[in-house]
Amino acid sequence: MTDWLTVRLYDCRNVVERDRGIQAAIDAVSSGDLVVLPTDTVYGIGADAFKPWAVTNLLSAKGRGRHMPPPVLVGSRHTLDGLVMRLPSVARDLVEAFWPGALTIVVEQAPSLQWDLGETGGTVAVRMPLHPVALEVLRKTGPMAVSSANLTGQPAALTAEQARDQLSYKVSVYLEAGECPSPVPSTIVDVTGERPRVLRAGAISLDQLREVAPDTTAPEEA
């Protein structure tokens, strides 16, 4: 368990602090520790997606059970191909249009993946965030399990300091990049069925989705 002596908040608005913080976060993830990082929606708490104990610690830090598995963030569109069993053409169209950005897609995960995110039912929710700090970390760490950086039932953190107030020593590295400019959650779209289906409304509207995938259904239409 991380203690206060090893907890550090880095101000990524400062060039020197930014470089140190990003490297500290990369090292922490490699060791199986938890980090908090900014995204284009809200701050996230993350762990190496391929270290089951790290994912377990993430869920425990939030006060969440295995029935609520975390999404996975990636630093490149190409990473998605290695995570899925099959990627429908409509999913590729959505990724091309909205990644990096506030779109999370639910896909059938490749059965060969050596990870345990919880009770996923063979699927995984994947997103590529539009934030330079997050992308720089992800391109070095590989796929990370990332959930909103708050205790379950509490408000989402809009700064790293707010996240630290809630999560304290459960996280070893906090990356501060200022308040989230647009704290609207990502839109979640399930592409495992015959038609794309919105599971959660968010930053990308249904009309925007239908410009790319006209058959996309809203939750009430399912």
Tab-separated table of C-alpha atoms in Angstrom:
chain	number	residue	atom	x	y	z
A	1	MET	CA	0.000	0.000	0.000
A	2	THR	CA	1.298	3.450	-0.892
A	3	ASP	CA	1.877	5.776	2.074
A	4	TRP	CA	2.075	9.548	2.354
A	5	LEU	CA	5.873	9.478	2.032
A	6	THR	CA	5.594	8.186	-1.534
A	7	VAL	CA	2.537	10.159	-2.689
A	8	ARG	CA	3.462	12.998	-5.037
A	9	LEU	CA	1.452	15.562	-6.986
A	10	TYR	CA	3.180	16.961	-10.085
A	11	ASP	CA	2.051	20.202	-11.713
A	12	CYS	CA	2.126	19.392	-15.420
A	13	ARG	CA	1.554	23.055	-16.289
A	14	ASN	CA	5.233	23.510	-15.445
A	15	VAL	CA	7.525	22.044	-18.129
A	16	VAL	CA	10.059	20.549	-15.723
A	17	GLU	CA	7.384	19.197	-13.378
A	18	ARG	CA	5.496	17.809	-16.358
A	19	ASP	CA	8.430	15.718	-17.561
A	20	ARG	CA	9.164	14.464	-14.054
A	21	GLY	CA	5.534	13.710	-13.382
A	22	ILE	CA	4.974	11.793	-16.582
A	23	GLN	CA	8.056	9.659	-15.942
A	24	ALA	CA	6.964	9.080	-12.338
A	25	ALA	CA	3.531	7.986	-13.547
A	26	ILE	CA	5.040	5.622	-16.116
A	27	ASP	CA	7.287	4.090	-13.449
A	28	ALA	CA	4.366	3.770	-11.018
A	29	VAL	CA	2.156	1.998	-13.546
A	30	SER	CA	5.013	-0.338	-14.424
A	31	SER	CA	5.310	-1.223	-10.725
A	32	GLY	CA	1.597	-1.912	-10.422
A	33	ASP	CA	0.790	1.274	-8.508
A	34	LEU	CA	-2.172	3.567	-9.133
A	35	VAL	CA	-1.919	6.995	-10.749
A	36	VAL	CA	-4.298	9.882	-11.328
A	37	LEU	CA	-4.078	11.620	-14.686
A	38	PRO	CA	-6.046	14.247	-16.598
A	39	THR	CA	-8.222	13.386	-19.567
A	40	ASP	CA	-10.406	15.452	-21.867
A	41	THR	CA	-13.457	14.670	-19.719
A	42	VAL	CA	-12.649	14.256	-15.999
A	43	TYR	CA	-9.586	13.087	-14.095
A	44	GLY	CA	-9.047	9.350	-14.081
A	45	ILE	CA	-7.506	6.842	-11.704
A	46	GLY	CA	-5.506	4.311	-13.667
A	47	ALA	CA	-3.555	1.067	-13.457
A	48	ASP	CA	-1.802	-1.316	-15.824
A	49	ALA	CA	-4.659	-3.215	-17.482
A	50	PHE	CA	-2.532	-6.382	-17.612
A	51	LYS	CA	-1.734	-6.502	-13.881
A	52	PRO	CA	-4.799	-8.075	-12.206
A	53	TRP	CA	-3.741	-7.033	-8.684
A	54	ALA	CA	-3.387	-3.431	-9.855
A	55	VAL	CA	-6.899	-3.480	-11.330
A	56	THR	CA	-8.197	-5.007	-8.092
A	57	ASN	CA	-6.535	-2.181	-6.165
A	58	LEU	CA	-8.145	0.359	-8.488
A	59	LEU	CA	-11.619	-1.047	-7.845
A	60	SER	CA	-10.904	-1.183	-4.120
A	61	ALA	CA	-9.659	2.425	-4.080
A	62	LYS	CA	-12.942	3.568	-5.604
A	63	GLY	CA	-15.068	1.314	-3.415
A	64	ARG	CA	-16.334	-0.566	-6.432
A	65	GLY	CA	-16.888	-4.282	-7.064
A	66	ARG	CA	-15.910	-6.561	-9.923
A	67	HIS	CA	-19.401	-6.195	-11.372
A	68	MET	CA	-18.375	-2.693	-12.516
A	69	PRO	CA	-15.201	-3.274	-14.555
A	70	PRO	CA	-13.229	-0.186	-15.562
A	71	PRO	CA	-12.841	1.003	-19.152
A	72	VAL	CA	-9.461	0.772	-20.856
A	73	LEU	CA	-7.661	3.828	-22.228
A	74	VAL	CA	-5.195	3.538	-25.107
A	75	GLY	CA	-2.647	5.922	-26.558
A	76	SER	CA	-3.122	4.975	-30.203
A	77	ARG	CA	-5.913	3.873	-32.499
A	78	HIS	CA	-3.743	0.965	-33.631
A	79	THR	CA	-3.667	-0.450	-30.090
A	80	LEU	CA	-7.361	-1.260	-30.413
A	81	ASP	CA	-6.691	-3.959	-33.009
A	82	GLY	CA	-4.702	-5.983	-30.480
A	83	LEU	CA	-7.495	-5.910	-27.906
A	84	VAL	CA	-10.476	-7.112	-29.926
A	85	MET	CA	-11.625	-10.389	-31.417
A	86	ARG	CA	-13.324	-8.607	-34.300
A	87	LEU	CA	-13.754	-4.920	-35.031
A	88	PRO	CA	-16.857	-4.155	-37.108
A	89	SER	CA	-16.455	-1.632	-39.906
A	90	VAL	CA	-18.884	0.728	-38.164
A	91	ALA	CA	-16.610	0.707	-35.116
A	92	ARG	CA	-13.664	1.685	-37.299
A	93	ASP	CA	-15.725	4.517	-38.755
A	94	LEU	CA	-16.616	5.803	-35.282
A	95	VAL	CA	-13.017	5.571	-34.098
A	96	GLU	CA	-11.800	7.385	-37.199
A	97	ALA	CA	-14.311	10.176	-36.618
A	98	PHE	CA	-14.093	10.642	-32.844
A	99	TRP	CA	-10.710	9.385	-31.581
A	100	PRO	CA	-8.919	10.800	-29.803
A	101	GLY	CA	-11.942	12.176	-28.015
A	102	ALA	CA	-14.911	11.571	-25.766
A	103	LEU	CA	-16.166	8.342	-27.333
A	104	THR	CA	-15.952	5.006	-25.525
A	105	ILE	CA	-16.756	1.920	-27.585
A	106	VAL	CA	-17.710	-1.456	-26.160
A	107	VAL	CA	-16.205	-4.286	-28.218
A	108	GLU	CA	-15.720	-8.040	-27.915
A	109	GLN	CA	-12.303	-8.531	-26.386
A	110	ALA	CA	-9.764	-10.957	-27.808
A	111	PRO	CA	-9.974	-14.230	-25.826
A	112	SER	CA	-6.188	-14.447	-25.762
A	113	LEU	CA	-5.797	-11.341	-23.589
A	114	GLN	CA	-4.078	-12.056	-20.277
A	115	TRP	CA	-5.968	-9.623	-18.090
A	116	ASP	CA	-8.781	-9.570	-15.543
A	117	LEU	CA	-10.800	-6.368	-15.475
A	118	GLY	CA	-13.720	-7.871	-13.579
A	119	GLU	CA	-17.022	-9.301	-14.752
A	120	THR	CA	-16.860	-8.093	-18.343
A	121	GLY	CA	-18.895	-10.772	-20.099
A	122	GLY	CA	-16.208	-10.988	-22.759
A	123	THR	CA	-16.395	-7.324	-23.710
A	124	VAL	CA	-14.256	-4.289	-22.969
A	125	ALA	CA	-14.957	-0.553	-23.113
A	126	VAL	CA	-12.105	1.284	-24.865
A	127	ARG	CA	-11.300	4.959	-25.373
A	128	MET	CA	-8.447	7.120	-26.660
A	129	PRO	CA	-8.573	10.404	-24.722
A	130	LEU	CA	-7.803	13.793	-26.247
A	131	HIS	CA	-5.305	15.045	-23.684
A	132	PRO	CA	-1.544	15.399	-24.281
A	133	VAL	CA	-0.510	14.315	-20.775
A	134	ALA	CA	-2.710	11.220	-20.818
A	135	LEU	CA	-1.559	10.271	-24.308
A	136	GLU	CA	2.113	10.641	-23.424
A	137	VAL	CA	1.673	8.339	-20.433
A	138	LEU	CA	-0.411	5.799	-22.346
A	139	ARG	CA	2.028	5.577	-25.248
A	140	LYS	CA	4.679	4.406	-22.795
A	141	THR	CA	2.597	2.233	-20.468
A	142	GLY	CA	0.310	0.590	-22.994
A	143	PRO	CA	-3.389	0.032	-22.243
A	144	MET	CA	-4.497	1.201	-18.818
A	145	ALA	CA	-7.628	0.409	-16.837
A	146	VAL	CA	-8.953	3.868	-15.993
A	147	SER	CA	-12.050	4.998	-14.117
A	148	SER	CA	-13.109	8.416	-12.873
A	149	ALA	CA	-10.825	9.566	-10.044
A	150	ASN	CA	-13.344	9.658	-7.214
A	151	LEU	CA	-14.884	7.450	-4.577
A	152	THR	CA	-18.020	5.714	-5.818
A	153	GLY	CA	-21.005	7.957	-5.172
A	154	GLN	CA	-18.900	11.114	-4.844
A	155	PRO	CA	-18.494	13.889	-7.452
A	156	ALA	CA	-15.996	13.290	-10.236
A	157	ALA	CA	-12.682	15.058	-9.692
A	158	LEU	CA	-12.076	18.054	-11.958
A	159	THR	CA	-8.501	18.540	-10.717
A	160	ALA	CA	-5.802	16.246	-9.385
A	161	GLU	CA	-6.062	17.990	-6.026
A	162	GLN	CA	-9.749	17.128	-5.811
A	163	ALA	CA	-8.869	13.529	-6.611
A	164	ARG	CA	-6.204	13.486	-3.905
A	165	ASP	CA	-8.726	14.787	-1.369
A	166	GLN	CA	-10.845	11.687	-2.046
A	167	LEU	CA	-8.269	8.996	-2.806
A	168	SER	CA	-5.285	10.195	-0.712
A	169	TYR	CA	-2.530	7.583	-0.237
A	170	LYS	CA	-4.292	4.922	-2.331
A	171	VAL	CA	-2.627	6.573	-5.348
A	172	SER	CA	1.131	7.084	-5.612
A	173	VAL	CA	1.317	9.719	-8.389
A	174	TYR	CA	-1.078	12.556	-9.177
A	175	LEU	CA	-0.665	14.539	-12.403
A	176	GLU	CA	-2.190	18.017	-12.165
A	177	ALA	CA	-3.058	19.835	-15.400
A	178	GLY	CA	-5.635	22.309	-14.128
A	179	GLU	CA	-9.399	22.117	-14.035
A	180	CYS	CA	-11.115	20.067	-16.730
A	181	PRO	CA	-12.394	22.498	-19.388
A	182	SER	CA	-15.343	20.305	-20.378
A	183	PRO	CA	-16.248	17.858	-17.588
A	184	VAL	CA	-18.898	15.978	-19.549
A	185	PRO	CA	-18.458	12.181	-19.512
A	186	SER	CA	-17.666	10.296	-22.672
A	187	THR	CA	-20.458	8.843	-24.739
A	188	ILE	CA	-20.483	5.035	-24.528
A	189	VAL	CA	-21.515	3.083	-27.629
A	190	ASP	CA	-21.878	-0.704	-27.773
A	191	VAL	CA	-20.761	-2.007	-31.190
A	192	THR	CA	-21.074	-5.722	-30.392
A	193	GLY	CA	-24.606	-6.067	-31.822
A	194	GLU	CA	-26.160	-5.646	-35.248
A	195	ARG	CA	-26.520	-1.891	-34.712
A	196	PRO	CA	-24.437	0.511	-32.616
A	197	ARG	CA	-26.276	1.281	-29.386
A	198	VAL	CA	-25.705	4.203	-27.039
A	199	LEU	CA	-25.300	2.934	-23.483
A	200	ARG	CA	-24.558	6.327	-21.947
A	201	ALA	CA	-25.229	9.768	-23.380
A	202	GLY	CA	-22.252	12.087	-23.104
A	203	ALA	CA	-20.085	14.639	-24.839
A	204	ILE	CA	-20.759	13.286	-28.330
A	205	SER	CA	-24.410	13.641	-29.263
A	206	LEU	CA	-26.610	11.049	-30.914
A	207	ASP	CA	-26.894	13.312	-33.962
A	208	GLN	CA	-23.106	13.431	-34.280
A	209	LEU	CA	-22.906	9.651	-34.018
A	210	ARG	CA	-25.597	9.199	-36.651
A	211	GLU	CA	-23.675	11.375	-39.093
A	212	VAL	CA	-21.077	8.587	-39.087
A	213	ALA	CA	-23.244	5.569	-38.199
A	214	PRO	CA	-26.859	6.307	-39.203
A	215	ASP	CA	-28.199	3.122	-37.579
A	216	THR	CA	-27.033	4.088	-34.086
A	217	THR	CA	-29.814	3.627	-31.557
A	218	ALA	CA	-30.506	5.558	-28.370
A	219	PRO	CA	-30.974	3.606	-25.104
A	220	GLU	CA	-34.758	4.040	-25.193
A	221	GLU	CA	-34.874	2.651	-28.742
A	222	ALA	CA	-33.122	-0.601	-27.864
